[in-house]
């Protein structure tokens, strides 16, 4: 019997990679999307479902009863969360509750990964979250932890950092690559503006992240929170340096500031590593693949 | 110009007292209720509004633009929260967000008291909330604090303990009074069962609580959290003792256990007292009024 996985946010950056990965693994993928995206193929079945409507997710679960659920759907844009705070809460926090409560009600065996965010705030330390996006992901997390605890649901929480790789993304690596490709194609001569080249981030290839979600399904512990990251700190300066090596052009960069104090990020990924997972794709390869993605896209236009 | 106050949950235990208090004070009261309860009079105007529907609360606010909002509406039954956890979250947490976000969008001058609960869990200490009700009130609180902080809204958080007094309530003082009145009227001979007479609670008369809300509207600080309580600890044994004195009958009581270790509750009400408020109604008077309320109700039947 083929194992069935429901992937929400299947048309998003991570969602597309996840559909590809799990279908290639031989699983039956139900790709939940808000609008018809025509993403069916022999092993991926599209399911149009507005997760902010509880009855829609109930109907879908009753029909499909997937053994795995990878809940990726969400509004992931921090600046959009300022203009659309209610929508952000609804999409990230309430929709997650609708999903988890539908699982509780339908009462079928099921393992769920709820993908939250490294941008959550620490309620033990910070009085307020820095933005509505952070609040929405924190509320998503405490609802998920509570529903797992109250109703004995198999919920695992994955907390990814900056996921990068080929595909449409609003992350900094993609935004810069797009500009480089525009420059390579003589479409723009504007410099790439970096506010502070000493800012550090933990970047992880999205394909490594998807593999981490697979490890969590197989070996993760119920109601544990797992950081999904590379464990390595890269500065925006490093990023530009590598892109320079990978591009054929000498694209202009305007660095507004480069602080002397370097504050690397240190994300603890020991819990995930203890399950046997480790990141495989080097940072340079991710950047190469991102550039190639946008180069191909530019040719298609 | 008469000041206008919107009271949500106007038909609830505290809501009825609040409508009475603020209308008596000469304010124009808009009593928001989920279903038509026919509670209009010369100074109270009923507004039927399902707060779980954002568009309904938006329409109401656009029309009324109240200067004060006392947000009491909610699902306040802990045991019901186990059977209806989603409804509890929706009614307590999501509806509050709908209300606060409607205030943000409509953008009129407005002071809001969000009434949360002493049964919230302390996210700094406890890993999980004890029940869905606790989660719902904690999420209500962090949403309220965040919306106040993000959008500079005049939100004050009131955290009441056990409110008691005349009126229909599921609190322990009311439940016992109902049974005493049944006994007085020869309707029941069953003993009143007390699981542990040494359990302590902080009881505050609901009329003192409503007065506290008025103090908070006038003098409370934006985005502060105020405990609303008597500051006194009473055991369930004390409660039975006083009820025995107030009743004409020798109603039977079955006390299952009386722990030797007494653990009084100590609620810090100094922040509210610093505004000039203090509880006025003695515990005994509250209990007398509760008994009288149920006695009158029994006569009417």
Coordinates of N, CA and C in Angstrom, one line a residue, chain A residues 54 82-83 85-86 89 94 97-98 101 104 121 123-124 127-132 135 139 142-143 145-147 149-151 223, chain B residues 54 82-83 85-86 89 94 97-98 101 104 121 123-124 127-132 135 139 142-143 145-147 149-151 223:
Chain A
X54 N -12.8 26.0 8.1 CA -12.6 24.8 8.8 C -13.4 23.6 8.0
X82 N 2.5 43.5 8.4 CA 2.2 44.8 9.0 C 0.9 45.4 8.3
X83 N 0.8 45.2 7.0 CA -0.4 45.7 6.3 C -1.6 44.8 6.4
X85 N -2.3 42.3 9.1 CA -2.1 41.5 10.3 C -3.1 40.5 10.6
X86 N -4.4 40.8 10.3 CA -5.5 39.9 10.6 C -5.4 38.7 9.7
X89 N -2.6 36.4 10.9 CA -3.0 35.6 12.0 C -4.0 34.5 11.6
X94 N -4.9 30.6 12.9 CA -6.2 30.0 12.9 C -6.3 28.8 12.0
X97 N -5.1 25.8 13.6 CA -6.0 25.2 14.5 C -7.1 24.4 13.8
X98 N -7.6 25.0 12.7 CA -8.7 24.3 11.9 C -8.2 22.9 11.5
X101 N -7.6 20.6 14.6 CA -8.9 20.2 15.3 C -9.6 19.3 14.3
X104 N -8.2 15.9 15.0 CA -8.8 15.4 16.3 C -10.2 14.9 16.1
X121 N 8.8 34.7 18.6 CA 9.5 35.3 19.7 C 9.5 34.4 20.9
X123 N 8.6 33.8 24.3 CA 7.7 34.3 25.3 C 8.2 34.4 26.7
X124 N 9.3 33.6 26.9 CA 9.9 33.6 28.3 C 10.7 34.8 28.5
X127 N 8.8 40.7 25.9 CA 7.5 41.1 26.3 C 6.5 41.1 25.2
X128 N 7.0 41.6 24.0 CA 6.1 41.6 22.8 C 6.9 41.0 21.6
X129 N 6.1 40.5 20.7 CA 6.7 40.0 19.4 C 7.1 41.2 18.6
X130 N 8.1 41.1 17.7 CA 8.6 42.3 17.0 C 7.6 42.7 15.8
X131 N 6.8 41.7 15.3 CA 5.9 42.0 14.2 C 4.7 41.0 14.2
X132 N 3.7 41.3 13.5 CA 2.5 40.4 13.5 C 2.9 39.0 13.0
X135 N 4.2 37.1 15.9 CA 3.1 36.7 16.8 C 2.3 35.5 16.2
X139 N 1.9 31.9 18.1 CA 0.5 31.4 18.4 C 0.3 30.1 17.7
X142 N 2.2 27.5 19.9 CA 1.6 27.1 21.2 C 0.3 26.4 21.0
X143 N -0.5 26.7 19.9 CA -1.7 25.9 19.6 C -1.3 24.5 19.3
X145 N 1.4 22.8 20.0 CA 2.0 22.1 21.2 C 0.8 21.7 22.1
X146 N -0.2 22.6 22.3 CA -1.3 22.3 23.2 C -2.2 21.2 22.7
X147 N -2.5 21.3 21.4 CA -3.4 20.3 20.8 C -2.7 18.9 20.9
X149 N -0.6 17.9 23.2 CA -0.7 17.6 24.6 C -2.1 17.2 25.1
X150 N -3.1 18.0 24.7 CA -4.4 17.8 25.2 C -5.0 16.5 24.6
X151 N -4.8 16.3 23.3 CA -5.6 15.3 22.6 C -4.7 14.2 22.1
X223 N 5.5 16.0 19.8 CA 5.5 17.3 20.5 C 6.9 17.8 20.9
Chain B
X54 N -16.1 38.4 11.6 CA -15.4 39.7 11.6 C -16.2 40.8 11.0
X82 N -13.2 21.3 27.0 CA -12.6 20.0 26.6 C -13.5 19.4 25.5
X83 N -14.8 19.6 25.6 CA -15.6 19.0 24.5 C -15.7 19.9 23.3
X85 N -13.2 22.4 22.1 CA -12.0 23.2 22.2 C -11.9 24.2 21.1
X86 N -12.3 23.9 19.9 CA -12.2 24.8 18.7 C -13.2 26.0 18.9
X89 N -11.7 28.3 21.5 CA -10.6 29.2 20.9 C -11.2 30.2 20.0
X94 N -10.1 34.2 18.8 CA -10.3 34.7 17.5 C -11.2 35.9 17.5
X97 N -9.6 39.0 18.4 CA -8.8 39.5 17.4 C -9.7 40.3 16.3
X98 N -10.8 39.7 16.0 CA -11.7 40.3 15.1 C -12.1 41.7 15.6
X101 N -9.0 44.1 15.7 CA -8.6 44.5 14.3 C -9.6 45.4 13.7
X104 N -8.8 48.8 14.9 CA -7.6 49.3 14.2 C -8.0 49.8 12.8
X121 N -2.5 30.5 31.7 CA -1.3 29.8 32.2 C -0.1 30.8 32.0
X123 N 3.2 31.5 30.6 CA 4.0 30.9 29.6 C 5.5 30.9 29.9
X124 N 5.8 31.7 30.9 CA 7.2 31.8 31.4 C 7.6 30.5 32.2
X127 N 4.9 24.6 30.7 CA 5.2 24.1 29.4 C 3.9 24.1 28.6
X128 N 2.8 23.6 29.2 CA 1.5 23.6 28.5 C 0.4 24.2 29.4
X129 N -0.6 24.7 28.8 CA -1.8 25.1 29.6 C -2.5 23.9 30.1
X130 N -3.3 24.0 31.2 CA -3.9 22.8 31.8 C -5.2 22.4 31.0
X131 N -5.8 23.3 30.3 CA -7.0 23.0 29.5 C -7.2 24.0 28.4
X132 N -8.1 23.6 27.4 CA -8.2 24.5 26.3 C -8.7 25.9 26.7
X135 N -5.7 27.9 27.5 CA -5.0 28.3 26.3 C -5.7 29.5 25.6
X139 N -4.0 33.0 24.8 CA -3.9 33.5 23.4 C -4.6 34.9 23.3
X142 N -2.2 37.5 24.8 CA -1.1 37.9 24.0 C -1.5 38.6 22.7
X143 N -2.6 38.3 22.1 CA -3.1 39.0 20.9 C -3.4 40.4 21.3
X145 N -2.3 42.2 23.9 CA -1.1 43.0 24.2 C -0.4 43.4 23.0
X146 N -0.3 42.4 22.0 CA 0.4 42.7 20.8 C -0.3 43.7 19.9
X147 N -1.6 43.6 19.8 CA -2.3 44.6 19.0 C -2.2 46.0 19.6
X149 N 0.4 47.1 21.3 CA 1.8 47.5 21.1 C 2.0 47.8 19.6
X150 N 1.6 47.0 18.7 CA 1.8 47.1 17.3 C 1.1 48.4 16.8
X151 N -0.1 48.6 17.1 CA -0.9 49.6 16.5 C -1.4 50.8 17.4
X223 N -2.1 49.1 27.8 CA -1.4 47.8 27.8 C -0.8 47.4 29.1

